[in-house]
PDB file of C-alpha atoms in Angstrom:
ATOM      1  CA  MET A   2    -114.520 103.184 -62.453  1.00  0.00           C
ATOM      2  CA  ARG A   3    -113.141 100.613 -59.930  1.00  0.00           C
ATOM      3  CA  ASN A   4    -116.480 100.549 -58.298  1.00  0.00           C
ATOM      4  CA  VAL A   5    -118.292  99.880 -61.430  1.00  0.00           C
ATOM      5  CA  ILE A   6    -116.004  97.146 -62.406  1.00  0.00           C
ATOM      6  CA  ASP A   7    -116.475  95.571 -58.841  1.00  0.00           C
ATOM      7  CA  ALA A   8    -120.200  95.803 -59.051  1.00  0.00           C
ATOM      8  CA  ARG A   9    -120.119  93.677 -62.144  1.00  0.00           C
ATOM      9  CA  VAL A  10    -118.399  90.846 -60.679  1.00  0.00           C
ATOM     10  CA  LYS A  11    -120.989  88.647 -58.985  1.00  0.00           C
ATOM     11  CA  PHE A  12    -120.643  85.783 -56.638  1.00  0.00           C
ATOM     12  CA  ARG A  13    -121.554  83.457 -59.420  1.00  0.00           C
ATOM     13  CA  HIS A  14    -118.694  84.679 -61.432  1.00  0.00           C
ATOM     14  CA  LEU A  15    -116.233  83.726 -58.677  1.00  0.00           C
ATOM     15  CA  LEU A  16    -117.825  80.428 -57.716  1.00  0.00           C
ATOM     16  CA  THR A  17    -117.944  79.340 -61.485  1.00  0.00           C
ATOM     17  CA  PHE A  18    -114.440  80.446 -62.232  1.00  0.00           C
ATOM     18  CA  VAL A  19    -112.898  78.661 -59.136  1.00  0.00           C
ATOM     19  CA  GLU A  20    -114.912  75.464 -59.952  1.00  0.00           C
ATOM     20  CA  VAL A  21    -113.756  75.382 -63.684  1.00  0.00           C
ATOM     21  CA  ALA A  22    -110.167  75.981 -62.423  1.00  0.00           C
ATOM     22  CA  ARG A  23    -110.420  73.276 -59.888  1.00  0.00           C
ATOM     23  CA  GLN A  24    -111.902  70.837 -62.434  1.00  0.00           C
ATOM     24  CA  LYS A  25    -110.141  71.890 -65.497  1.00  0.00           C
ATOM     25  CA  SER A  26    -113.400  71.283 -67.284  1.00  0.00           C
ATOM     26  CA  VAL A  27    -116.433  73.247 -68.099  1.00  0.00           C
ATOM     27  CA  VAL A  28    -118.641  69.954 -68.284  1.00  0.00           C
ATOM     28  CA  LYS A  29    -117.488  68.763 -64.915  1.00  0.00           C
ATOM     29  CA  ALA A  30    -117.833  72.205 -63.276  1.00  0.00           C
ATOM     30  CA  ALA A  31    -121.510  72.510 -64.742  1.00  0.00           C
ATOM     31  CA  GLU A  32    -122.309  69.153 -63.222  1.00  0.00           C
ATOM     32  CA  LEU A  33    -121.111  70.055 -59.950  1.00  0.00           C
ATOM     33  CA  LEU A  34    -122.679  73.384 -59.909  1.00  0.00           C
ATOM     34  CA  HIS A  35    -126.083  72.028 -61.300  1.00  0.00           C
ATOM     35  CA  VAL A  36    -126.228  74.332 -64.240  1.00  0.00           C
ATOM     36  CA  THR A  37    -125.942  73.878 -67.912  1.00  0.00           C
ATOM     37  CA  GLN A  38    -122.683  74.007 -69.761  1.00  0.00           C
ATOM     38  CA  PRO A  39    -123.700  76.959 -71.847  1.00  0.00           C
ATOM     39  CA  ALA A  40    -124.425  78.805 -68.558  1.00  0.00           C
ATOM     40  CA  VAL A  41    -121.008  78.158 -67.227  1.00  0.00           C
ATOM     41  CA  THR A  42    -119.475  79.185 -70.529  1.00  0.00           C
ATOM     42  CA  LYS A  43    -121.568  82.533 -70.486  1.00  0.00           C
ATOM     43  CA  THR A  44    -120.555  83.289 -67.061  1.00  0.00           C
ATOM     44  CA  ILE A  45    -116.749  82.785 -67.636  1.00  0.00           C
ATOM     45  CA  ARG A  46    -117.018  84.921 -70.741  1.00  0.00           C
ATOM     46  CA  GLU A  47    -118.759  87.752 -68.566  1.00  0.00           C
ATOM     47  CA  LEU A  48    -115.945  87.625 -66.203  1.00  0.00           C
ATOM     48  CA  GLU A  49    -113.301  87.861 -68.969  1.00  0.00           C
ATOM     49  CA  GLU A  50    -115.068  90.771 -70.216  1.00  0.00           C
ATOM     50  CA  VAL A  51    -114.893  92.546 -66.892  1.00  0.00           C
ATOM     51  CA  LEU A  52    -111.236  91.604 -66.483  1.00  0.00           C
ATOM     52  CA  GLY A  53    -110.206  92.395 -69.882  1.00  0.00           C
ATOM     53  CA  VAL A  54    -108.126  89.252 -70.244  1.00  0.00           C
ATOM     54  CA  ALA A  55    -108.847  85.496 -70.815  1.00  0.00           C
ATOM     55  CA  VAL A  56    -108.749  83.372 -67.727  1.00  0.00           C
ATOM     56  CA  PHE A  57    -108.792  80.089 -69.599  1.00  0.00           C
ATOM     57  CA  GLU A  58    -107.411  78.759 -73.000  1.00  0.00           C
ATOM     58  CA  ARG A  59    -107.909  75.618 -74.929  1.00  0.00           C
ATOM     59  CA  GLU A  60    -105.380  72.852 -74.568  1.00  0.00           C
ATOM     60  CA  GLY A  61    -106.016  69.859 -76.804  1.00  0.00           C
ATOM     61  CA  ARG A  62    -109.439  68.695 -76.010  1.00  0.00           C
ATOM     62  CA  GLY A  63    -109.555  70.411 -72.760  1.00  0.00           C
ATOM     63  CA  ILE A  64    -108.780  73.771 -71.120  1.00  0.00           C
ATOM     64  CA  LYS A  65    -105.988  75.276 -68.980  1.00  0.00           C
ATOM     65  CA  ILE A  66    -105.828  78.396 -66.877  1.00  0.00           C
ATOM     66  CA  THR A  67    -103.955  81.194 -68.148  1.00  0.00           C
ATOM     67  CA  ARG A  68    -101.242  83.235 -66.340  1.00  0.00           C
ATOM     68  CA  TYR A  69    -103.927  86.068 -65.717  1.00  0.00           C
ATOM     69  CA  GLY A  70    -106.283  83.289 -64.532  1.00  0.00           C
ATOM     70  CA  GLU A  71    -103.725  82.045 -62.086  1.00  0.00           C
ATOM     71  CA  VAL A  72    -103.240  85.601 -60.686  1.00  0.00           C
ATOM     72  CA  PHE A  73    -107.105  86.081 -60.349  1.00  0.00           C
ATOM     73  CA  LEU A  74    -107.616  82.604 -58.778  1.00  0.00           C
ATOM     74  CA  ARG A  75    -105.572  83.465 -55.760  1.00  0.00           C
ATOM     75  CA  HIS A  76    -107.870  86.374 -54.999  1.00  0.00           C
ATOM     76  CA  ALA A  77    -111.031  84.796 -55.967  1.00  0.00           C
ATOM     77  CA  GLY A  78    -110.310  81.710 -53.879  1.00  0.00           C
ATOM     78  CA  ALA A  79    -109.544  84.022 -50.947  1.00  0.00           C
ATOM     79  CA  ALA A  80    -112.690  85.998 -51.567  1.00  0.00           C
ATOM     80  CA  LEU A  81    -114.830  82.724 -51.458  1.00  0.00           C
ATOM     81  CA  THR A  82    -112.848  81.650 -48.386  1.00  0.00           C
ATOM     82  CA  ALA A  83    -113.784  84.930 -46.516  1.00  0.00           C
ATOM     83  CA  LEU A  84    -117.333  84.633 -47.486  1.00  0.00           C
ATOM     84  CA  ARG A  85    -117.546  81.020 -46.295  1.00  0.00           C
ATOM     85  CA  GLN A  86    -115.912  81.814 -43.072  1.00  0.00           C
ATOM     86  CA  GLY A  87    -118.403  84.717 -42.515  1.00  0.00           C
ATOM     87  CA  LEU A  88    -121.249  82.300 -43.166  1.00  0.00           C
ATOM     88  CA  ASP A  89    -119.780  79.751 -40.881  1.00  0.00           C
ATOM     89  CA  SER A  90    -119.125  82.149 -38.258  1.00  0.00           C
ATOM     90  CA  VAL A  91    -122.667  83.505 -38.136  1.00  0.00           C
ATOM     91  CA  SER A  92    -124.077  79.815 -38.207  1.00  0.00           C
ATOM     92  CA  GLN A  93    -121.638  78.757 -35.392  1.00  0.00           C
ATOM     93  CA  GLU A  94    -122.475  81.976 -33.317  1.00  0.00           C
ATOM     94  CA  LEU A  95    -126.145  81.059 -33.616  1.00  0.00           C
ATOM     95  CA  SER A  96    -125.371  77.510 -32.453  1.00  0.00           C
ATOM     96  CA  GLY A  97    -122.973  78.559 -29.724  1.00  0.00           C
ATOM     97  CA  GLY A  98    -119.959  76.693 -31.339  1.00  0.00           C
ATOM     98  CA  GLY A  99    -116.594  77.854 -32.583  1.00  0.00           C
ATOM     99  CA  PRO A 100    -115.524  78.287 -36.153  1.00  0.00           C
ATOM    100  CA  PRO A 101    -114.847  75.214 -38.053  1.00  0.00           C
ATOM    101  CA  ILE A 102    -111.350  74.238 -39.012  1.00  0.00           C
ATOM    102  CA  ARG A 103    -110.720  72.302 -42.243  1.00  0.00           C
ATOM    103  CA  ILE A 104    -107.631  70.302 -42.460  1.00  0.00           C
ATOM    104  CA  GLY A 105    -106.046  68.420 -45.375  1.00  0.00           C
ATOM    105  CA  ALA A 106    -103.626  65.753 -44.055  1.00  0.00           C
ATOM    106  CA  LEU A 107    -101.471  63.436 -46.171  1.00  0.00           C
ATOM    107  CA  PRO A 108    -101.517  59.875 -45.025  1.00  0.00           C
ATOM    108  CA  THR A 109     -98.070  60.082 -43.432  1.00  0.00           C
ATOM    109  CA  VAL A 110     -99.250  62.628 -40.876  1.00  0.00           C
ATOM    110  CA  SER A 111    -102.784  61.292 -40.520  1.00  0.00           C
ATOM    111  CA  THR A 112    -101.203  58.189 -38.774  1.00  0.00           C
ATOM    112  CA  ARG A 113     -98.078  59.637 -37.151  1.00  0.00           C
ATOM    113  CA  ILE A 114     -98.885  63.051 -35.641  1.00  0.00           C
ATOM    114  CA  MET A 115    -102.440  63.943 -36.263  1.00  0.00           C
ATOM    115  CA  PRO A 116    -104.003  61.807 -33.499  1.00  0.00           C
ATOM    116  CA  GLY A 117    -101.669  63.190 -30.935  1.00  0.00           C
ATOM    117  CA  ALA A 118    -102.283  66.740 -32.150  1.00  0.00           C
ATOM    118  CA  ILE A 119    -106.005  66.288 -32.080  1.00  0.00           C
ATOM    119  CA  THR A 120    -105.885  64.870 -28.566  1.00  0.00           C
ATOM    120  CA  LEU A 121    -103.885  68.040 -27.399  1.00  0.00           C
ATOM    121  CA  PHE A 122    -106.353  70.276 -29.194  1.00  0.00           C
ATOM    122  CA  LEU A 123    -109.443  68.764 -27.732  1.00  0.00           C
ATOM    123  CA  LYS A 124    -107.958  69.485 -24.111  1.00  0.00           C
ATOM    124  CA  GLU A 125    -107.991  73.264 -25.131  1.00  0.00           C
ATOM    125  CA  LYS A 126    -111.820  73.008 -25.387  1.00  0.00           C
ATOM    126  CA  THR A 127    -112.152  75.700 -27.926  1.00  0.00           C
ATOM    127  CA  GLY A 128    -115.635  74.421 -29.100  1.00  0.00           C
ATOM    128  CA  ALA A 129    -114.519  74.560 -32.732  1.00  0.00           C
ATOM    129  CA  ARG A 130    -115.480  71.696 -35.152  1.00  0.00           C
ATOM    130  CA  ILE A 131    -112.799  69.980 -37.012  1.00  0.00           C
ATOM    131  CA  LYS A 132    -112.921  68.423 -40.523  1.00  0.00           C
ATOM    132  CA  ILE A 133    -110.035  66.188 -41.581  1.00  0.00           C
ATOM    133  CA  VAL A 134    -109.648  65.066 -45.119  1.00  0.00           C
ATOM    134  CA  THR A 135    -106.866  63.055 -46.784  1.00  0.00           C
ATOM    135  CA  GLY A 136    -105.565  62.429 -50.270  1.00  0.00           C
ATOM    136  CA  GLU A 137    -102.950  63.122 -52.717  1.00  0.00           C
ATOM    137  CA  ASN A 138    -101.054  66.249 -52.157  1.00  0.00           C
ATOM    138  CA  ALA A 139    -102.036  67.973 -55.584  1.00  0.00           C
ATOM    139  CA  VAL A 140    -105.709  67.536 -54.703  1.00  0.00           C
ATOM    140  CA  LEU A 141    -105.202  68.904 -51.067  1.00  0.00           C
ATOM    141  CA  LEU A 142    -103.302  71.801 -52.376  1.00  0.00           C
ATOM    142  CA  GLU A 143    -105.916  72.693 -54.853  1.00  0.00           C
ATOM    143  CA  GLN A 144    -108.551  72.615 -52.311  1.00  0.00           C
ATOM    144  CA  LEU A 145    -106.434  74.957 -50.090  1.00  0.00           C
ATOM    145  CA  ARG A 146    -105.865  77.212 -53.016  1.00  0.00           C
ATOM    146  CA  VAL A 147    -109.494  77.720 -53.582  1.00  0.00           C
ATOM    147  CA  GLY A 148    -110.471  77.936 -50.030  1.00  0.00           C
ATOM    148  CA  ASP A 149    -112.060  74.606 -49.312  1.00  0.00           C
ATOM    149  CA  LEU A 150    -109.244  73.850 -46.756  1.00  0.00           C
ATOM    150  CA  ASP A 151    -107.644  76.132 -44.191  1.00  0.00           C
ATOM    151  CA  LEU A 152    -104.285  74.092 -43.793  1.00  0.00           C
ATOM    152  CA  VAL A 153    -102.497  71.304 -45.517  1.00  0.00           C
ATOM    153  CA  VAL A 154    -100.180  69.023 -43.294  1.00  0.00           C
ATOM    154  CA  GLY A 155     -97.752  66.870 -45.224  1.00  0.00           C
ATOM    155  CA  ARG A 156     -94.583  67.070 -47.467  1.00  0.00           C
ATOM    156  CA  LEU A 157     -93.315  70.204 -48.898  1.00  0.00           C
ATOM    157  CA  ALA A 158     -94.427  70.452 -52.481  1.00  0.00           C
ATOM    158  CA  ALA A 159     -92.384  71.263 -55.614  1.00  0.00           C
ATOM    159  CA  PRO A 160     -91.320  75.078 -55.837  1.00  0.00           C
ATOM    160  CA  ASP A 161     -93.792  75.468 -58.873  1.00  0.00           C
ATOM    161  CA  LYS A 162     -96.710  74.286 -56.897  1.00  0.00           C
ATOM    162  CA  MET A 163     -96.035  76.650 -53.900  1.00  0.00           C
ATOM    163  CA  THR A 164     -97.105  79.813 -55.464  1.00  0.00           C
ATOM    164  CA  GLY A 165     -99.327  81.653 -53.027  1.00  0.00           C
ATOM    165  CA  PHE A 166     -98.495  79.391 -50.118  1.00  0.00           C
ATOM    166  CA  SER A 167     -96.326  79.505 -47.200  1.00  0.00           C
ATOM    167  CA  PHE A 168     -94.462  76.317 -45.427  1.00  0.00           C
ATOM    168  CA  GLU A 169     -93.467  75.767 -41.926  1.00  0.00           C
ATOM    169  CA  HIS A 170     -91.092  72.968 -41.386  1.00  0.00           C
ATOM    170  CA  LEU A 171     -91.939  70.376 -38.683  1.00  0.00           C
ATOM    171  CA  TYR A 172     -89.643  67.565 -39.414  1.00  0.00           C
ATOM    172  CA  SER A 173     -88.166  65.488 -42.243  1.00  0.00           C
ATOM    173  CA  GLU A 174     -88.826  61.764 -43.084  1.00  0.00           C
ATOM    174  CA  GLN A 175     -87.988  59.217 -45.783  1.00  0.00           C
ATOM    175  CA  VAL A 176     -89.573  56.403 -47.380  1.00  0.00           C
ATOM    176  CA  VAL A 177     -89.185  52.754 -46.332  1.00  0.00           C
ATOM    177  CA  PHE A 178     -89.714  49.473 -48.065  1.00  0.00           C
ATOM    178  CA  ALA A 179     -92.235  47.851 -45.824  1.00  0.00           C
ATOM    179  CA  VAL A 180     -93.024  43.941 -45.775  1.00  0.00           C
ATOM    180  CA  ARG A 181     -94.857  41.686 -43.564  1.00  0.00           C
ATOM    181  CA  ALA A 182     -92.912  39.950 -40.734  1.00  0.00           C
ATOM    182  CA  GLY A 183     -91.167  36.858 -41.891  1.00  0.00           C
ATOM    183  CA  HIS A 184     -90.849  38.079 -45.580  1.00  0.00           C
ATOM    184  CA  PRO A 185     -88.116  36.096 -47.608  1.00  0.00           C
ATOM    185  CA  LEU A 186     -86.079  39.468 -48.254  1.00  0.00           C
ATOM    186  CA  LEU A 187     -85.748  39.980 -44.484  1.00  0.00           C
ATOM    187  CA  SER A 188     -83.321  37.126 -44.112  1.00  0.00           C
ATOM    188  CA  GLY A 189     -80.475  39.192 -45.699  1.00  0.00           C
ATOM    189  CA  LYS A 190     -79.533  36.160 -47.931  1.00  0.00           C
ATOM    190  CA  ARG A 191     -80.722  37.902 -51.182  1.00  0.00           C
ATOM    191  CA  ALA A 192     -79.998  41.369 -52.395  1.00  0.00           C
ATOM    192  CA  VAL A 193     -83.219  43.551 -52.195  1.00  0.00           C
ATOM    193  CA  PHE A 194     -82.822  45.346 -55.555  1.00  0.00           C
ATOM    194  CA  ALA A 195     -81.717  42.238 -57.356  1.00  0.00           C
ATOM    195  CA  HIS A 196     -85.079  40.505 -56.299  1.00  0.00           C
ATOM    196  CA  LEU A 197     -87.377  43.417 -56.095  1.00  0.00           C
ATOM    197  CA  SER A 198     -88.987  42.414 -59.256  1.00  0.00           C
ATOM    198  CA  ASP A 199     -89.883  38.957 -57.973  1.00  0.00           C
ATOM    199  CA  TYR A 200     -92.650  40.415 -55.726  1.00  0.00           C
ATOM    200  CA  PRO A 201     -95.569  42.756 -56.161  1.00  0.00           C
ATOM    201  CA  VAL A 202     -94.531  46.242 -55.330  1.00  0.00           C
ATOM    202  CA  LEU A 203     -97.015  48.894 -53.967  1.00  0.00           C
ATOM    203  CA  MET A 204     -96.047  52.326 -55.373  1.00  0.00           C
ATOM    204  CA  PRO A 205     -97.240  55.956 -54.706  1.00  0.00           C
ATOM    205  CA  THR A 206     -99.349  57.225 -57.524  1.00  0.00           C
ATOM    206  CA  ARG A 207     -97.811  59.531 -60.130  1.00  0.00           C
ATOM    207  CA  ALA A 208     -99.619  62.412 -58.552  1.00  0.00           C
ATOM    208  CA  SER A 209     -98.253  61.635 -55.182  1.00  0.00           C
ATOM    209  CA  ILE A 210     -95.514  63.934 -53.809  1.00  0.00           C
ATOM    210  CA  ILE A 211     -93.138  61.344 -53.086  1.00  0.00           C
ATOM    211  CA  ARG A 212     -93.246  59.702 -56.388  1.00  0.00           C
ATOM    212  CA  PRO A 213     -90.414  61.648 -58.000  1.00  0.00           C
ATOM    213  CA  PHE A 214     -88.299  60.867 -54.985  1.00  0.00           C
ATOM    214  CA  VAL A 215     -89.203  56.979 -55.214  1.00  0.00           C
ATOM    215  CA  GLU A 216     -88.527  56.831 -58.960  1.00  0.00           C
ATOM    216  CA  GLN A 217     -85.118  58.666 -58.707  1.00  0.00           C
ATOM    217  CA  PHE A 218     -84.036  56.389 -55.753  1.00  0.00           C
ATOM    218  CA  LEU A 219     -85.087  53.075 -57.843  1.00  0.00           C
ATOM    219  CA  ILE A 220     -83.218  54.372 -60.999  1.00  0.00           C
ATOM    220  CA  ALA A 221     -80.201  55.277 -59.039  1.00  0.00           C
ATOM    221  CA  ASN A 222     -80.103  51.632 -57.651  1.00  0.00           C
ATOM    222  CA  GLY A 223     -80.598  50.103 -61.235  1.00  0.00           C
ATOM    223  CA  ILE A 224     -84.372  49.685 -61.194  1.00  0.00           C
ATOM    224  CA  ALA A 225     -85.817  51.180 -64.325  1.00  0.00           C
ATOM    225  CA  GLY A 226     -89.155  49.424 -64.151  1.00  0.00           C
ATOM    226  CA  LEU A 227     -91.176  47.044 -62.099  1.00  0.00           C
ATOM    227  CA  PRO A 228     -93.231  44.252 -63.858  1.00  0.00           C
ATOM    228  CA  ASN A 229     -95.619  43.834 -60.823  1.00  0.00           C
ATOM    229  CA  GLN A 230     -96.390  47.454 -59.822  1.00  0.00           C
ATOM    230  CA  ILE A 231     -99.526  48.543 -58.090  1.00  0.00           C
ATOM    231  CA  GLU A 232    -100.322  52.262 -57.500  1.00  0.00           C
ATOM    232  CA  THR A 233    -102.039  53.294 -54.478  1.00  0.00           C
ATOM    233  CA  VAL A 234    -102.566  56.099 -51.985  1.00  0.00           C
ATOM    234  CA  SER A 235    -104.758  53.826 -49.698  1.00  0.00           C
ATOM    235  CA  ASP A 236    -102.947  53.124 -46.648  1.00  0.00           C
ATOM    236  CA  SER A 237    -105.652  50.697 -45.526  1.00  0.00           C
ATOM    237  CA  PHE A 238    -105.394  48.587 -48.827  1.00  0.00           C
ATOM    238  CA  GLY A 239    -101.589  48.776 -48.601  1.00  0.00           C
ATOM    239  CA  ARG A 240    -101.338  47.571 -44.940  1.00  0.00           C
ATOM    240  CA  ALA A 241    -103.980  44.744 -45.455  1.00  0.00           C
ATOM    241  CA  PHE A 242    -102.271  43.577 -48.887  1.00  0.00           C
ATOM    242  CA  VAL A 243     -98.768  43.563 -47.370  1.00  0.00           C
ATOM    243  CA  ARG A 244     -99.728  41.725 -44.325  1.00  0.00           C
ATOM    244  CA  SER A 245    -101.394  39.066 -46.440  1.00  0.00           C
ATOM    245  CA  SER A 246     -98.869  38.579 -49.146  1.00  0.00           C
ATOM    246  CA  ASP A 247     -95.191  38.892 -50.056  1.00  0.00           C
ATOM    247  CA  ALA A 248     -95.728  42.371 -51.487  1.00  0.00           C
ATOM    248  CA  ILE A 249     -93.318  45.270 -50.889  1.00  0.00           C
ATOM    249  CA  TRP A 250     -94.832  48.635 -50.034  1.00  0.00           C
ATOM    250  CA  ILE A 251     -92.904  51.698 -50.758  1.00  0.00           C
ATOM    251  CA  ILE A 252     -94.441  54.275 -48.611  1.00  0.00           C
ATOM    252  CA  SER A 253     -93.427  57.372 -46.372  1.00  0.00           C
ATOM    253  CA  ALA A 254     -91.997  56.135 -42.968  1.00  0.00           C
ATOM    254  CA  GLY A 255     -94.706  57.782 -41.007  1.00  0.00           C
ATOM    255  CA  VAL A 256     -97.688  55.842 -42.629  1.00  0.00           C
ATOM    256  CA  VAL A 257     -96.207  52.468 -41.234  1.00  0.00           C
ATOM    257  CA  ALA A 258     -94.266  53.805 -38.145  1.00  0.00           C
ATOM    258  CA  ALA A 259     -96.782  52.311 -35.642  1.00  0.00           C
ATOM    259  CA  ASP A 260     -96.976  48.917 -37.593  1.00  0.00           C
ATOM    260  CA  ILE A 261     -93.308  48.507 -37.470  1.00  0.00           C
ATOM    261  CA  ALA A 262     -93.142  49.321 -33.816  1.00  0.00           C
ATOM    262  CA  ASP A 263     -95.757  46.903 -33.141  1.00  0.00           C
ATOM    263  CA  GLY A 264     -94.164  44.140 -35.168  1.00  0.00           C
ATOM    264  CA  MET A 265     -96.913  43.811 -37.729  1.00  0.00           C
ATOM    265  CA  LEU A 266     -94.621  45.026 -40.532  1.00  0.00           C
ATOM    266  CA  SER A 267     -90.919  45.288 -40.889  1.00  0.00           C
ATOM    267  CA  ALA A 268     -88.641  47.579 -43.171  1.00  0.00           C
ATOM    268  CA  LEU A 269     -86.282  45.987 -45.387  1.00  0.00           C
ATOM    269  CA  PRO A 270     -82.662  46.652 -44.933  1.00  0.00           C
ATOM    270  CA  VAL A 271     -82.390  49.470 -47.612  1.00  0.00           C
ATOM    271  CA  ASP A 272     -80.714  52.891 -46.983  1.00  0.00           C
ATOM    272  CA  THR A 273     -83.512  55.110 -48.189  1.00  0.00           C
ATOM    273  CA  SER A 274     -81.993  58.463 -46.829  1.00  0.00           C
ATOM    274  CA  GLU A 275     -81.703  59.892 -50.193  1.00  0.00           C
ATOM    275  CA  THR A 276     -85.595  59.985 -50.082  1.00  0.00           C
ATOM    276  CA  ARG A 277     -85.765  62.281 -47.060  1.00  0.00           C
ATOM    277  CA  GLY A 278     -87.786  65.332 -47.387  1.00  0.00           C
ATOM    278  CA  PRO A 279     -89.475  68.144 -45.201  1.00  0.00           C
ATOM    279  CA  VAL A 280     -93.058  67.686 -43.648  1.00  0.00           C
ATOM    280  CA  GLY A 281     -94.809  70.721 -42.398  1.00  0.00           C
ATOM    281  CA  LEU A 282     -97.738  73.163 -42.412  1.00  0.00           C
ATOM    282  CA  THR A 283     -98.877  74.710 -45.709  1.00  0.00           C
ATOM    283  CA  MET A 284    -101.157  77.770 -45.754  1.00  0.00           C
ATOM    284  CA  ARG A 285    -102.235  80.387 -48.238  1.00  0.00           C
ATOM    285  CA  THR A 286    -100.002  83.462 -47.832  1.00  0.00           C
ATOM    286  CA  ASP A 287    -103.059  85.709 -47.818  1.00  0.00           C
ATOM    287  CA  SER A 288    -104.830  83.905 -44.928  1.00  0.00           C
ATOM    288  CA  ILE A 289    -104.878  84.709 -41.336  1.00  0.00           C
ATOM    289  CA  PRO A 290    -105.418  81.880 -39.048  1.00  0.00           C
ATOM    290  CA  SER A 291    -108.276  81.996 -36.605  1.00  0.00           C
ATOM    291  CA  LEU A 292    -107.430  81.407 -32.922  1.00  0.00           C
ATOM    292  CA  PRO A 293    -108.696  77.830 -32.942  1.00  0.00           C
ATOM    293  CA  LEU A 294    -106.669  77.114 -36.073  1.00  0.00           C
ATOM    294  CA  SER A 295    -103.670  78.725 -34.328  1.00  0.00           C
ATOM    295  CA  ILE A 296    -104.066  76.445 -31.290  1.00  0.00           C
ATOM    296  CA  LEU A 297    -104.245  73.390 -33.806  1.00  0.00           C
ATOM    297  CA  MET A 298    -101.097  74.474 -35.404  1.00  0.00           C
ATOM    298  CA  GLN A 299     -99.425  74.640 -32.119  1.00  0.00           C
ATOM    299  CA  THR A 300    -100.574  71.101 -31.249  1.00  0.00           C
ATOM    300  CA  LEU A 301     -99.263  69.879 -34.514  1.00  0.00           C
ATOM    301  CA  ARG A 302     -95.813  71.261 -33.632  1.00  0.00           C
ATOM    302  CA  GLU A 303     -95.973  69.661 -30.133  1.00  0.00           C
ATOM    303  CA  ALA A 304     -97.023  66.290 -31.577  1.00  0.00           C
ATOM    304  CA  ALA A 305     -94.187  66.470 -34.197  1.00  0.00           C
ATOM    305  CA  GLU A 306     -91.748  67.079 -31.480  1.00  0.00           C
ATOM    306  CA  ALA A 307     -93.070  64.243 -29.493  1.00  0.00           C
ATOM    307  CA  ALA A 308     -92.840  61.736 -32.459  1.00  0.00           C
ATOM    308  CA  MET A 309     -89.251  62.761 -33.337  1.00  0.00           C
ATOM    309  CA  ALA A 310     -88.125  62.425 -29.643  1.00  0.00           C
ATOM    310  CA  ALA A 311     -89.790  58.873 -29.713  1.00  0.00           C
ATOM    311  CA  ASP A 312     -87.769  58.135 -32.821  1.00  0.00           C
ATOM    312  CA  THR A 313     -84.560  59.337 -31.359  1.00  0.00           C
ATOM    313  CA  LYS A 314     -85.246  57.200 -28.233  1.00  0.00           C
ATOM    314  CA  LYS A 315     -85.817  54.123 -30.320  1.00  0.00           C
ATOM    315  CA  ALA A 316     -82.679  54.745 -32.274  1.00  0.00           C
ATOM    316  CA  LEU A 317     -80.547  54.917 -29.029  1.00  0.00           C
TER     317      LEU A 317
END
């Protein structure tokens, strides 16, 4: 009976199911898969018939994945990942290269440890291609879950978001209130929190992993809301805007560490130790890293150690 059931599940079932789960929309999934909406609906119904359970259910005007769907998603994502890796391996074997490595990096590690890690990795001459993408943590974790990424480097996600994932701690960091050199609040003559609302404030987006830490910190210091608030995950915009205005950028320390060290930006005298959180490597629990990925993970560990040693030296 198991073989009969297995034979009824086709590649299109897995691909369609994973895309609908990722987009949380039949319409969007149909557009990305270049098929009609009825075709997507039919494929999902066929899969549900094979499984004997519903994998999606209606929620308002949209849909959400069911508990059974969450369970199946872990395995469907792993199956697609294995197939992609197999195809990639054959392609790379034909071209004489190594297997590709797909990394999701939060902005804080993209600027702080990723450059050093990649420099060390290239010295190993593995021949592997590397693809690095950045974005909000929720987006990167979803790509990791469905097999589009092999590893995510960044802050530890909330416990309910870590189902099916493992995390290796590299270091801890906190947020800072970054401003341009010469900012009025750097003089120390005016209390930062009393005058925070006088300036534009760049905040992490609501989907950002550090947003809850920032909100709790502001509330604890008597800030219930900010009249001139701009949400962004773009470090290039944040850096340019803060350097050319009196805006205050609340951001992970790693994103602006080099800017502060170079004197281009400064950190306001605010004790943000309450926002401290772990940064590390997140993988699927069902995945086995390839040799090149294992080497890259080791170079990330070494780069993190070097960054922490540099911070300690500066503190002394």
